[in-house]
Short mmCIF file of C-alpha atoms and ligand atoms in Angstrom, two decimals:
data_model
loop_
_atom_site.label_atom_id
_atom_site.label_comp_id
_atom_site.label_asym_id
_atom_site.label_seq_id
_atom_site.Cartn_x
_atom_site.Cartn_y
_atom_site.Cartn_z
CA MET P 1338 0.25 -0.26 0.38
CA SER P 1339 1.19 3.32 -0.75
CA ALA P 1340 0.24 7.01 -0.13
CA ASN P 1341 0.74 10.69 -1.43
CA PRO P 1342 2.89 12.21 0.75
CA LYS P 1343 0.15 13.71 2.50
CA GLY P 1344 -1.33 10.18 3.49
CA ILE P 1345 -4.84 10.96 2.21
CA VAL P 1346 -5.07 8.93 -0.54
CA ARG P 1347 -3.88 5.27 -0.87
CA LEU P 1348 -3.44 3.68 -4.48
CA PRO P 1349 -5.27 0.24 -4.90
CA GLN P 1350 -3.20 -2.67 -4.74
CA VAL P 1351 -1.92 -4.99 -6.99
CA GLU P 1352 -4.37 -7.76 -6.40
CA GLN P 1353 -7.02 -5.90 -6.36
CA LEU P 1354 -6.93 -4.68 -9.47
CA LEU P 1355 -6.82 -7.96 -10.99
CA GLN P 1356 -10.09 -8.78 -10.28
CA GLU P 1357 -11.33 -5.90 -12.51
CA PRO P 1358 -13.74 -7.33 -14.79
CA VAL P 1359 -12.44 -4.43 -17.27
CA LEU P 1360 -8.94 -6.04 -17.04
CA ALA P 1361 -10.16 -9.64 -17.15
CA SER P 1362 -9.47 -9.37 -21.65
CA TYR P 1363 -5.95 -8.23 -21.08
CA ILE P 1364 -5.33 -11.01 -18.78
CA ARG P 1365 -6.90 -13.58 -21.85
CA GLN P 1366 -4.28 -12.16 -24.40
CA LEU P 1367 -1.66 -10.96 -22.71
CA SER P 1368 -1.46 -13.50 -19.20
CA ARG P 1369 -1.93 -12.80 -16.00
CA PRO P 1370 1.93 -12.13 -15.24
CA LEU P 1371 2.39 -9.30 -17.76
CA VAL P 1372 -0.75 -7.67 -16.97
CA THR P 1373 0.80 -8.08 -12.99
CA ASP P 1374 4.14 -6.55 -14.37
CA VAL P 1375 1.99 -3.72 -16.41
CA ILE P 1376 -0.04 -2.86 -13.16
CA ARG P 1377 2.93 -2.10 -10.92
CA GLU P 1378 4.59 -0.49 -13.59
CA ALA P 1379 1.30 1.93 -13.82
CA LEU P 1380 1.20 2.56 -9.99
CA SER P 1381 4.87 2.93 -10.02
CA ALA P 1382 4.36 5.92 -12.33
CA ILE P 1383 1.18 7.57 -10.82
CA ARG P 1384 3.57 7.44 -7.47
CA ARG P 1385 6.53 9.02 -9.03
CA SER P 1386 4.14 11.92 -11.51
CA GLU P 1387 3.70 15.17 -10.06
CA ALA P 1388 0.31 15.61 -10.01
CA PHE P 1389 -0.17 12.82 -7.78
CA ARG P 1390 2.23 14.32 -5.09
CA ALA P 1391 1.18 18.29 -5.66
CA SER P 1392 -2.73 17.17 -5.50
CA ASN P 1393 -4.65 19.48 -3.47
CA LEU P 1394 -7.93 17.88 -4.38
CA PRO P 1395 -10.53 16.87 -1.69
CA PRO P 1396 -9.73 13.11 -1.03
CA GLU P 1397 -12.65 11.38 -2.98
CA GLU P 1398 -12.12 13.49 -6.00
CA GLN P 1399 -8.58 12.45 -5.90
CA LYS P 1400 -9.23 9.17 -5.33
CA ALA P 1401 -11.73 9.47 -8.05
CA GLU P 1402 -8.69 11.20 -10.49
CA ILE P 1403 -6.34 8.64 -9.18
CA HIS P 1404 -8.45 5.75 -10.52
CA ARG P 1405 -9.20 7.03 -13.75
CA THR P 1406 -5.40 7.79 -14.11
CA ILE P 1407 -4.06 4.03 -13.14
CA TYR P 1408 -6.85 2.48 -15.40
CA ARG P 1409 -5.66 4.49 -18.51
CA ASN P 1410 -2.43 3.76 -17.97
CA ILE P 1411 -2.82 0.08 -17.55
CA GLN P 1412 -5.08 0.19 -20.72
CA THR P 1413 -2.53 1.89 -22.54
CA ARG P 1414 0.53 -0.35 -21.75
CA CYS P 1415 -1.69 -3.21 -22.40
CA GLN P 1416 -2.72 -2.33 -25.57
CA ALA P 1417 0.94 -1.69 -26.59
CA LEU P 1418 1.60 -5.07 -25.44
CA ILE P 1419 -1.48 -6.54 -27.51
CA GLN P 1420 0.16 -4.39 -30.75
CA GLN P 1421 3.37 -6.16 -30.59
CA ARG P 1422 1.82 -9.91 -30.46
CA HIS P 1423 1.74 -11.49 -34.13
CA ASN P 1424 -1.87 -10.20 -35.07
CA LYS P 1425 -3.24 -10.90 -38.38
CA VAL P 1426 -3.29 -7.96 -40.88
CA ILE P 1427 -4.47 -7.08 -43.88
CA ASN P 1428 -1.65 -5.79 -46.38
CA ALA P 1429 -3.09 -2.86 -48.54
CA THR P 1430 0.44 -2.56 -49.56
CA GLY P 1431 0.69 -3.50 -53.24
CA THR P 1432 3.36 -5.90 -52.44
CA VAL P 1433 2.08 -9.09 -52.17
CA VAL P 1434 4.87 -11.11 -50.69
CA HIS P 1435 5.40 -8.44 -48.26
CA THR P 1436 8.77 -9.50 -46.11
CA ASN P 1437 7.55 -7.39 -42.96
CA LEU P 1438 3.94 -8.54 -43.42
CA GLY P 1439 4.60 -12.07 -42.81
CA ARG P 1440 5.18 -12.84 -46.75
CA SER P 1441 3.27 -15.67 -48.49
CA PRO P 1442 -0.63 -16.15 -46.47
CA ILE P 1443 -1.54 -20.01 -46.06
CA ASP P 1444 -4.65 -20.98 -48.08
CA PRO P 1445 -7.06 -21.31 -45.43
CA ALA P 1446 -7.83 -24.38 -47.17
CA ILE P 1447 -4.53 -25.77 -47.08
CA TRP P 1448 -4.09 -24.24 -43.23
CA GLU P 1449 -7.67 -26.55 -42.45
CA ALA P 1450 -6.49 -30.05 -44.36
CA VAL P 1451 -2.86 -30.55 -42.20
CA SER P 1452 -4.74 -29.30 -39.10
CA ASP P 1453 -5.20 -33.23 -38.12
CA VAL P 1454 -1.40 -34.17 -38.35
CA ASN P 1455 -0.56 -31.11 -36.74
CA THR P 1456 -2.81 -31.40 -34.11
CA GLY P 1457 -2.19 -35.04 -32.93
CA GLN P 1458 0.57 -37.47 -33.31
CA CYS P 1459 1.65 -38.35 -36.62
CA ASN P 1460 4.60 -40.81 -38.65
CA LEU P 1461 6.97 -37.81 -39.22
CA GLU P 1462 10.02 -40.76 -38.60
CA ILE P 1463 7.94 -44.17 -38.93
CA LYS P 1464 7.18 -46.16 -41.69
CA LEU P 1465 3.76 -47.37 -41.50
CA SER P 1466 4.85 -50.40 -43.91
CA ASP P 1467 7.01 -52.35 -41.66
CA GLY P 1468 6.71 -49.79 -38.35
CA LYS P 1469 10.72 -49.36 -38.54
CA ARG P 1470 12.07 -45.42 -38.60
CA GLY P 1471 11.77 -43.38 -41.88
CA GLN P 1472 12.24 -40.61 -42.77
CA ARG P 1473 10.81 -37.41 -41.89
CA LYS P 1474 10.37 -35.54 -45.56
CA GLY P 1475 7.50 -37.42 -46.44
CA LEU P 1476 6.54 -37.20 -50.23
CA VAL P 1477 8.51 -33.29 -50.46
CA ASP P 1478 10.75 -35.01 -52.38
CA ARG P 1479 8.93 -36.61 -55.06
CA LEU P 1480 6.19 -34.03 -55.13
CA LEU P 1481 9.37 -31.46 -55.86
CA GLY P 1482 10.38 -33.88 -57.96
CA ARG P 1483 7.45 -33.81 -60.74
CA LEU P 1484 7.22 -30.23 -60.39
CA THR P 1485 10.74 -28.77 -61.10
CA GLY P 1486 11.94 -32.20 -62.78
CA ALA P 1487 15.00 -32.70 -60.08
CA GLU P 1488 16.25 -36.29 -59.33
CA ASP P 1489 16.15 -35.30 -55.68
CA ALA P 1490 14.71 -32.57 -53.24
CA MET P 1491 15.00 -31.55 -49.53
CA VAL P 1492 13.77 -28.86 -47.10
CA VAL P 1493 15.30 -26.76 -44.93
CA ASN P 1494 13.82 -23.96 -42.50
CA ASN P 1495 14.77 -21.03 -44.43
CA ASN P 1496 16.75 -20.36 -48.22
CA ALA P 1497 19.97 -18.56 -46.53
CA SER P 1498 20.07 -22.06 -44.46
CA SER P 1499 19.93 -23.43 -47.72
CA ILE P 1500 22.93 -21.72 -49.07
CA TYR P 1501 24.74 -21.82 -46.05
CA LEU P 1502 24.18 -25.95 -46.16
CA MET P 1503 25.11 -26.26 -49.52
CA LEU P 1504 28.45 -24.06 -49.34
CA ASN P 1505 29.85 -25.61 -46.25
CA GLU P 1506 28.72 -29.58 -47.42
CA LEU P 1507 29.85 -29.24 -50.08
CA ALA P 1508 32.73 -26.60 -50.60
CA LYS P 1509 34.49 -25.81 -46.99
CA GLY P 1510 37.75 -25.15 -47.30
CA LYS P 1511 37.97 -24.90 -51.32
CA GLU P 1512 37.00 -21.85 -53.49
CA VAL P 1513 33.46 -20.49 -55.04
CA ILE P 1514 33.34 -19.00 -57.87
CA VAL P 1515 30.77 -15.64 -57.60
CA SER P 1516 29.97 -12.88 -60.06
CA ARG P 1517 30.87 -9.43 -59.14
CA GLY P 1518 27.26 -8.33 -60.19
CA GLU P 1519 26.33 -10.86 -57.43
CA GLN P 1520 27.76 -10.26 -53.92
CA ILE P 1521 24.62 -8.95 -52.86
CA GLN P 1522 22.68 -8.35 -49.94
CA ILE P 1523 19.46 -10.02 -49.61
CA GLY P 1524 17.24 -8.63 -46.96
CA GLY P 1525 18.43 -7.87 -43.52
CA GLY P 1526 22.36 -8.13 -42.86
CA PHE P 1527 22.29 -11.00 -45.36
CA ARG P 1528 25.36 -10.47 -47.39
CA ILE P 1529 26.41 -13.19 -49.84
CA PRO P 1530 30.56 -12.87 -48.94
CA ASP P 1531 29.26 -13.07 -45.23
CA ILE P 1532 27.42 -16.12 -45.73
CA LEU P 1533 30.54 -17.68 -47.95
CA ALA P 1534 32.93 -17.16 -45.22
CA LEU P 1535 30.62 -18.88 -42.65
CA SER P 1536 30.37 -21.66 -44.11
CA GLY P 1537 34.04 -22.17 -44.56
CA ALA P 1538 34.28 -21.82 -48.14
CA LYS P 1539 36.61 -19.11 -49.75
CA LEU P 1540 35.03 -16.66 -52.42
CA VAL P 1541 36.42 -16.04 -56.10
CA GLU P 1542 35.48 -13.22 -57.20
CA VAL P 1543 34.65 -12.94 -61.40
CA GLY P 1544 33.45 -10.41 -64.25
CA THR P 1545 32.18 -6.87 -62.91
CA THR P 1546 29.13 -5.42 -61.75
CA ASN P 1547 27.55 -5.35 -64.66
CA ILE P 1548 29.32 -7.93 -67.29
CA THR P 1549 30.31 -11.22 -66.35
CA THR P 1550 31.03 -13.89 -69.45
CA ALA P 1551 31.24 -17.67 -69.26
CA ASP P 1552 35.32 -17.15 -70.22
CA ASP P 1553 35.20 -15.15 -66.66
CA TYR P 1554 33.97 -17.89 -65.05
CA ILE P 1555 36.26 -20.98 -66.88
CA GLU P 1556 39.07 -19.18 -66.52
CA ALA P 1557 38.66 -18.69 -62.36
CA VAL P 1558 38.81 -22.54 -61.87
CA THR P 1559 41.48 -24.33 -60.04
CA GLU P 1560 41.77 -27.75 -59.07
CA ASN P 1561 40.86 -26.09 -55.87
CA THR P 1562 37.52 -24.89 -57.08
CA ALA P 1563 34.67 -26.58 -56.06
CA MET P 1564 31.71 -24.55 -56.75
CA VAL P 1565 30.53 -21.73 -58.72
CA LEU P 1566 27.35 -19.86 -57.48
CA MET P 1567 24.74 -18.00 -59.39
CA VAL P 1568 22.91 -15.63 -57.08
CA HIS P 1569 19.18 -14.86 -58.32
CA CYS P 1570 19.61 -10.93 -57.82
CA SER P 1571 16.39 -10.29 -56.08
CA ASN P 1572 15.65 -6.62 -54.73
CA PHE P 1573 16.59 -4.54 -57.39
CA ALA P 1574 18.06 -4.74 -61.00
CA ILE P 1575 21.00 -3.30 -63.14
CA ARG P 1576 19.52 -1.72 -65.78
CA GLY P 1577 21.28 -0.79 -69.24
CA PHE P 1578 24.94 -2.45 -70.33
CA THR P 1579 24.63 -5.64 -68.57
CA GLN P 1580 25.56 -9.39 -69.56
CA SER P 1581 25.08 -12.43 -67.65
CA PRO P 1582 26.61 -16.06 -69.32
CA ASP P 1583 24.12 -18.31 -70.93
CA ILE P 1584 24.26 -20.98 -67.85
CA ARG P 1585 24.30 -23.90 -70.60
CA ASP P 1586 27.57 -23.03 -71.78
CA VAL P 1587 29.29 -22.35 -68.30
CA ALA P 1588 28.04 -26.26 -67.13
CA ARG P 1589 28.96 -27.69 -69.81
CA ARG P 1590 32.47 -26.24 -69.78
CA LEU P 1591 32.94 -26.99 -66.46
CA PRO P 1592 35.49 -29.45 -64.98
CA ASP P 1593 33.46 -32.56 -63.52
CA HIS P 1594 34.57 -31.53 -59.88
CA VAL P 1595 33.21 -27.95 -59.84
CA VAL P 1596 29.53 -28.14 -58.93
CA LEU P 1597 27.44 -25.24 -60.55
CA ALA P 1598 24.94 -24.29 -58.04
CA VAL P 1599 22.21 -21.57 -58.24
CA ASP P 1600 20.40 -19.53 -55.36
CA GLN P 1601 17.06 -19.36 -57.70
CA GLY P 1602 15.91 -17.28 -54.41
CA SER P 1603 11.85 -16.89 -55.51
CA GLY P 1604 10.35 -20.09 -56.00
CA LEU P 1605 9.04 -20.00 -59.39
CA THR P 1606 8.30 -22.84 -60.58
CA THR P 1607 5.28 -23.66 -63.15
CA GLU P 1608 3.57 -20.57 -62.96
CA ARG P 1609 3.67 -18.37 -66.14
CA PHE P 1610 2.93 -15.06 -64.98
CA ALA P 1611 6.72 -13.96 -64.77
CA ALA P 1612 8.22 -13.92 -67.82
CA GLU P 1613 11.24 -12.23 -66.36
CA GLU P 1614 12.47 -14.48 -64.02
CA THR P 1615 13.97 -18.33 -64.61
CA PRO P 1616 11.81 -20.78 -62.85
CA VAL P 1617 13.77 -23.35 -61.04
CA ALA P 1618 13.09 -25.99 -64.05
CA SER P 1619 14.91 -24.06 -66.03
CA TYR P 1620 17.82 -23.96 -64.26
CA LEU P 1621 18.35 -27.55 -64.12
CA LYS P 1622 17.20 -28.61 -67.53
CA SER P 1623 20.06 -25.80 -68.48
CA GLY P 1624 22.75 -27.90 -66.48
CA ALA P 1625 22.75 -26.74 -62.97
CA ASP P 1626 23.21 -29.36 -60.35
CA ILE P 1627 21.53 -28.22 -57.54
CA VAL P 1628 19.10 -25.15 -57.04
CA CYS P 1629 17.77 -23.56 -53.88
CA PHE P 1630 14.66 -21.11 -53.13
CA SER P 1631 12.32 -20.09 -50.69
CA GLY P 1632 9.25 -21.58 -49.77
CA ASP P 1633 7.13 -18.74 -49.01
CA LYS P 1634 7.91 -16.20 -51.76
CA ILE P 1635 6.29 -17.14 -55.33
CA LEU P 1636 5.83 -20.53 -54.21
CA GLY P 1637 3.16 -19.90 -51.63
CA GLY P 1638 4.05 -21.79 -48.71
CA PRO P 1639 5.15 -21.83 -45.78
CA GLN P 1640 8.63 -20.34 -44.46
CA ALA P 1641 11.20 -22.94 -45.91
CA GLY P 1642 14.57 -23.41 -47.80
CA ILE P 1643 14.16 -25.68 -50.82
CA VAL P 1644 17.20 -27.37 -52.41
CA CYS P 1645 16.36 -29.54 -55.65
CA GLY P 1646 19.08 -31.18 -57.98
CA LYS P 1647 21.39 -34.15 -58.50
CA ARG P 1648 20.43 -37.02 -56.30
CA GLN P 1649 23.68 -37.59 -54.87
CA LEU P 1650 24.43 -33.74 -53.96
CA VAL P 1651 21.09 -33.78 -52.21
CA LYS P 1652 22.10 -37.14 -49.99
CA LYS P 1653 25.39 -35.53 -49.33
CA LEU P 1654 23.63 -32.30 -47.78
CA GLU P 1655 21.04 -34.76 -45.87
CA LYS P 1656 23.96 -35.89 -44.21
CA ASN P 1657 25.60 -33.05 -42.80
CA PRO P 1658 25.44 -32.62 -39.21
CA LEU P 1659 24.23 -28.78 -39.43
CA MET P 1660 20.82 -30.99 -40.42
CA ARG P 1661 19.98 -31.50 -37.40
CA ALA P 1662 19.78 -27.39 -36.48
CA PHE P 1663 17.95 -27.03 -40.02
CA ARG P 1664 15.00 -29.38 -40.28
CA PRO P 1665 12.10 -28.08 -40.34
CA SER P 1666 9.53 -29.18 -38.10
CA ARG P 1667 6.00 -31.39 -39.52
CA ILE P 1668 3.96 -28.14 -40.07
CA VAL P 1669 6.02 -27.02 -42.60
CA TYR P 1670 6.26 -30.68 -44.44
CA SER P 1671 2.72 -30.87 -44.36
CA LEU P 1672 1.83 -27.68 -45.53
CA LEU P 1673 4.39 -28.11 -47.90
CA GLU P 1674 3.28 -31.56 -48.98
CA GLU P 1675 -0.45 -29.88 -49.38
CA LEU P 1676 0.51 -27.33 -51.27
CA LEU P 1677 2.55 -29.13 -53.63
CA VAL P 1678 -0.39 -31.69 -54.59
CA ARG P 1679 -2.88 -28.95 -54.92
CA LYS P 1680 -0.10 -26.94 -56.95
CA LEU P 1681 0.37 -30.09 -59.32
CA ASN P 1682 -3.08 -30.61 -59.09
CA LYS P 1683 -3.48 -27.19 -60.42
CA GLU P 1684 -6.13 -25.95 -57.85
CA PRO P 1685 -6.24 -22.41 -57.13
CA GLU P 1686 -5.61 -23.18 -53.47
CA GLY P 1687 -2.01 -24.28 -54.43
CA GLN P 1688 -0.98 -21.43 -55.84
CA GLY P 1689 1.07 -18.79 -54.06
CA ILE P 1690 -0.44 -15.09 -53.62
CA ALA P 1691 1.96 -13.64 -56.13
CA GLU P 1692 0.17 -15.76 -59.30
CA GLN P 1693 -3.13 -15.25 -57.92
CA SER P 1694 -2.76 -11.32 -57.87
CA ALA P 1695 -0.21 -11.02 -61.20
CA ALA P 1696 -2.21 -13.75 -63.03
CA HIS P 1697 -5.97 -12.32 -62.27
CA PRO P 1698 -5.70 -8.34 -62.90
CA GLU P 1699 -9.80 -8.34 -63.23
CA ALA P 1700 -9.94 -10.34 -59.86
CA ILE P 1701 -8.42 -7.43 -58.25
CA ARG P 1702 -10.33 -4.79 -60.19
CA SER P 1703 -13.60 -6.36 -58.97
CA ARG P 1704 -12.38 -6.91 -55.20
CA ALA P 1705 -11.92 -2.84 -55.58
CA GLU P 1706 -15.01 -2.13 -57.69
CA CYS P 1707 -17.22 -3.50 -54.70
CA LEU P 1708 -15.18 -2.19 -52.04
CA ALA P 1709 -15.36 1.04 -53.38
CA SER P 1710 -18.85 1.35 -54.36
CA ALA P 1711 -19.90 0.28 -50.66
CA LEU P 1712 -17.86 3.11 -49.60
CA GLY P 1713 -19.15 6.02 -51.77
CA ASP P 1714 -17.94 9.56 -51.52
CA CYS P 1715 -15.42 8.61 -48.76
CA VAL P 1716 -12.96 6.69 -51.56
CA ARG P 1717 -11.89 7.21 -54.94
CA LEU P 1718 -11.03 4.11 -57.34
CA VAL P 1719 -7.57 4.68 -58.81
CA GLY P 1720 -5.51 2.66 -61.26
CA ALA P 1721 -2.20 1.62 -59.59
CA GLU P 1722 0.46 -1.51 -59.40
CA MET P 1723 1.72 -3.84 -57.49
CA VAL P 1724 4.81 -5.57 -57.38
CA VAL P 1725 5.76 -9.10 -56.05
CA GLY P 1726 8.32 -8.45 -53.51
CA GLY P 1727 10.29 -10.36 -50.82
CA GLY P 1728 13.31 -9.96 -52.72
CA THR P 1729 11.60 -11.27 -56.53
CA LEU P 1730 11.01 -9.41 -59.74
CA PRO P 1731 12.58 -6.89 -58.52
CA ASP P 1732 11.80 -4.76 -62.22
CA GLU P 1733 8.27 -6.39 -62.82
CA PHE P 1734 5.05 -4.13 -62.20
CA PHE P 1735 1.87 -5.74 -62.98
CA PRO P 1736 -1.48 -3.98 -63.15
CA SER P 1737 -3.75 -3.27 -59.73
CA TRP P 1738 -6.16 -1.09 -58.94
CA ALA P 1739 -6.47 0.92 -55.34
CA LEU P 1740 -8.82 3.18 -52.97
CA GLU P 1741 -7.22 6.45 -52.03
CA ILE P 1742 -8.89 7.59 -48.89
CA VAL P 1743 -10.85 11.04 -49.28
CA THR P 1744 -10.27 13.12 -46.75
CA ASP P 1745 -8.50 16.29 -44.83
CA LYS P 1746 -6.48 14.46 -42.69
CA PRO P 1747 -2.94 14.31 -43.06
CA ALA P 1748 -2.02 11.23 -44.74
CA GLU P 1749 0.67 9.79 -41.90
CA LYS P 1750 -2.47 10.09 -39.41
CA VAL P 1751 -4.71 8.07 -41.57
CA LEU P 1752 -1.96 5.28 -41.90
CA ALA P 1753 -1.88 5.27 -38.29
CA ASP P 1754 -5.29 5.13 -37.13
CA LEU P 1755 -5.86 2.22 -39.88
CA ARG P 1756 -3.02 0.39 -38.26
CA GLY P 1757 -4.64 0.81 -34.88
CA MET P 1758 -7.53 -0.95 -35.94
CA PRO P 1759 -8.75 -3.92 -34.83
CA LEU P 1760 -7.80 -5.76 -37.42
CA PRO P 1761 -4.81 -3.50 -38.55
CA ILE P 1762 -5.09 -2.59 -41.91
CA ILE P 1763 -1.83 -1.48 -43.79
CA GLY P 1764 -1.86 1.23 -46.68
CA ILE P 1765 0.59 2.92 -48.29
CA ILE P 1766 1.09 6.96 -49.19
CA ARG P 1767 1.16 7.85 -52.79
CA ASN P 1768 1.41 11.71 -53.92
CA ASN P 1769 0.21 13.05 -50.25
CA THR P 1770 -3.03 10.46 -50.09
CA VAL P 1771 -3.50 7.26 -48.56
CA GLN P 1772 -3.93 4.39 -50.56
CA LEU P 1773 -4.76 0.95 -50.30
CA ASN P 1774 -4.20 -1.30 -53.03
CA MET P 1775 -6.32 -4.33 -53.75
CA ALA P 1776 -3.71 -6.60 -55.24
CA ALA P 1777 -2.85 -8.58 -51.87
CA ILE P 1778 -6.68 -8.55 -50.46
CA LEU P 1779 -7.92 -11.67 -49.45
CA PRO P 1780 -11.16 -13.07 -50.44
CA HIS P 1781 -12.08 -13.81 -47.17
CA ASP P 1782 -11.01 -10.62 -45.85
CA MET P 1783 -13.02 -8.35 -47.75
CA ASN P 1784 -15.88 -8.44 -45.55
CA ARG P 1785 -14.29 -6.94 -42.25
CA LEU P 1786 -11.98 -4.70 -44.51
CA GLU P 1787 -15.55 -2.99 -45.63
CA LEU P 1788 -16.81 -3.01 -42.08
CA GLN P 1789 -13.92 -1.35 -40.51
CA LEU P 1790 -13.46 1.20 -43.00
CA LYS P 1791 -17.20 1.92 -42.94
CA ASP P 1792 -17.15 1.78 -39.14
CA TYR P 1793 -13.55 4.51 -39.75
CA PHE P 1794 -15.51 6.84 -41.97
CA THR P 1795 -18.35 7.08 -39.87
CA ARG P 1796 -16.56 7.91 -36.79
CA GLU P 1797 -17.04 11.43 -34.99
CA PRO P 1798 -14.14 13.28 -36.07
CA GLU P 1799 -11.43 13.41 -33.17
CA SER P 1800 -11.06 16.52 -31.23
C1 PLP B 573 14.28 -14.41 -50.36
C2 PLP B 573 16.01 -14.75 -51.00
C3 PLP B 573 17.41 -15.37 -50.17
C4 PLP B 573 16.67 -15.42 -48.38
O1 PLP B 573 15.97 -16.48 -48.28
P1 PLP B 573 14.65 -16.79 -47.08
O2 PLP B 573 13.93 -17.86 -47.22
O3 PLP B 573 14.42 -15.09 -46.23
O4 PLP B 573 15.96 -17.22 -46.11
C5 PLP B 573 18.40 -15.79 -50.73
N1 PLP B 573 18.32 -15.68 -52.08
C6 PLP B 573 17.49 -15.40 -52.62
C7 PLP B 573 18.45 -14.85 -54.11
C8 PLP B 573 16.48 -15.05 -52.36
O5 PLP B 573 15.67 -14.20 -53.09
#
């Protein structure tokens, strides 16, 4: 118990506050111990506050005032914590595989289909045929083989692990030849030269930023060379006078002891919408020995790194001790399996969001029109563009439509208001106006988006 210096008003006790019905929903969302911490912080902030120390109000009024302050303080702190939890949001940015927004959404049908495998026990490492110990990858390798034409395939936790594993297993203590145009940083702190050094391989740079030829690669090969690594340039495109070698030419001329490895990145496989991007199967057909890519970019699955190619190389990687650290959980395997089956069966649920949006602009348009007509004068329907994002197709823009929000409020304020909604909406600012780009809006989110926006536009203007 504590009191202000005059000893008039006592602050409520922590236990007493925890019983308050208004805090029950915070306890449900944050846990009792976290809410207890928050209450303690709020009480100590009040104790320290000048207003509390210096208050001259009569005791009753002072008590009421203090209680209001405490609740406000607790609520603000709890809401800030709830916002830090992993919340569903609506991606209205026009970047469909958005790194900051979780990349690929898993299709609800796929999520539903693997619920049983994950909420119960499963045959992760047992063969149901004879009861003996089995492999954890299930059918994923065969499905990937059908999709990409690869002899064999394996899965790790993300594509950064794929690259690390390939380098560590196939090139440790040896030389790896990489083009100067591909010494890139992919996302936060992931640089090809650094990861190469970490893996124990030695980087041999060839070519220049804009030009690397097959001769550059071939002339750099020594008996100590283990690998030529080609890295897809995510995030950026070099325009103008550029040249990269024909991979077939490099593959044909490389001696047998050198592995030709490609980090394809995006996971474009059978999708036909991205003319500029080379699908995994093409690299393999052109002579790459091994190709790696992410599971949650264009492929549209869970976060994963996929390595596919020659069986003998994949088998080697699988035996690397690091696999114990890099192996995915059954959640990843089961989701990937379900996705791949549906992809091979050409079901819409097997398409990633990138393909769905890029290949069906008319669907984006009809969502935009539908929402625009429901919201009337508060929005304006405008043409826009979408990008795939997540470090893929840096130079390709696809048609999209957006709703511009018509308001006197400053754009930054509108953006923040929308982020603060019960189902946060992440928009973007274009020409000082907030736009909600419809490219990545999921059909099953349309209703809630509309309801929330209606609610926003009919709110009292804030004072
Ligand atoms: C995205 C990307 C990576 C990193 O993949 P993660 O799955 O995020 O680890 C590596 N290389 C390329 C070319 C990429 O596009």
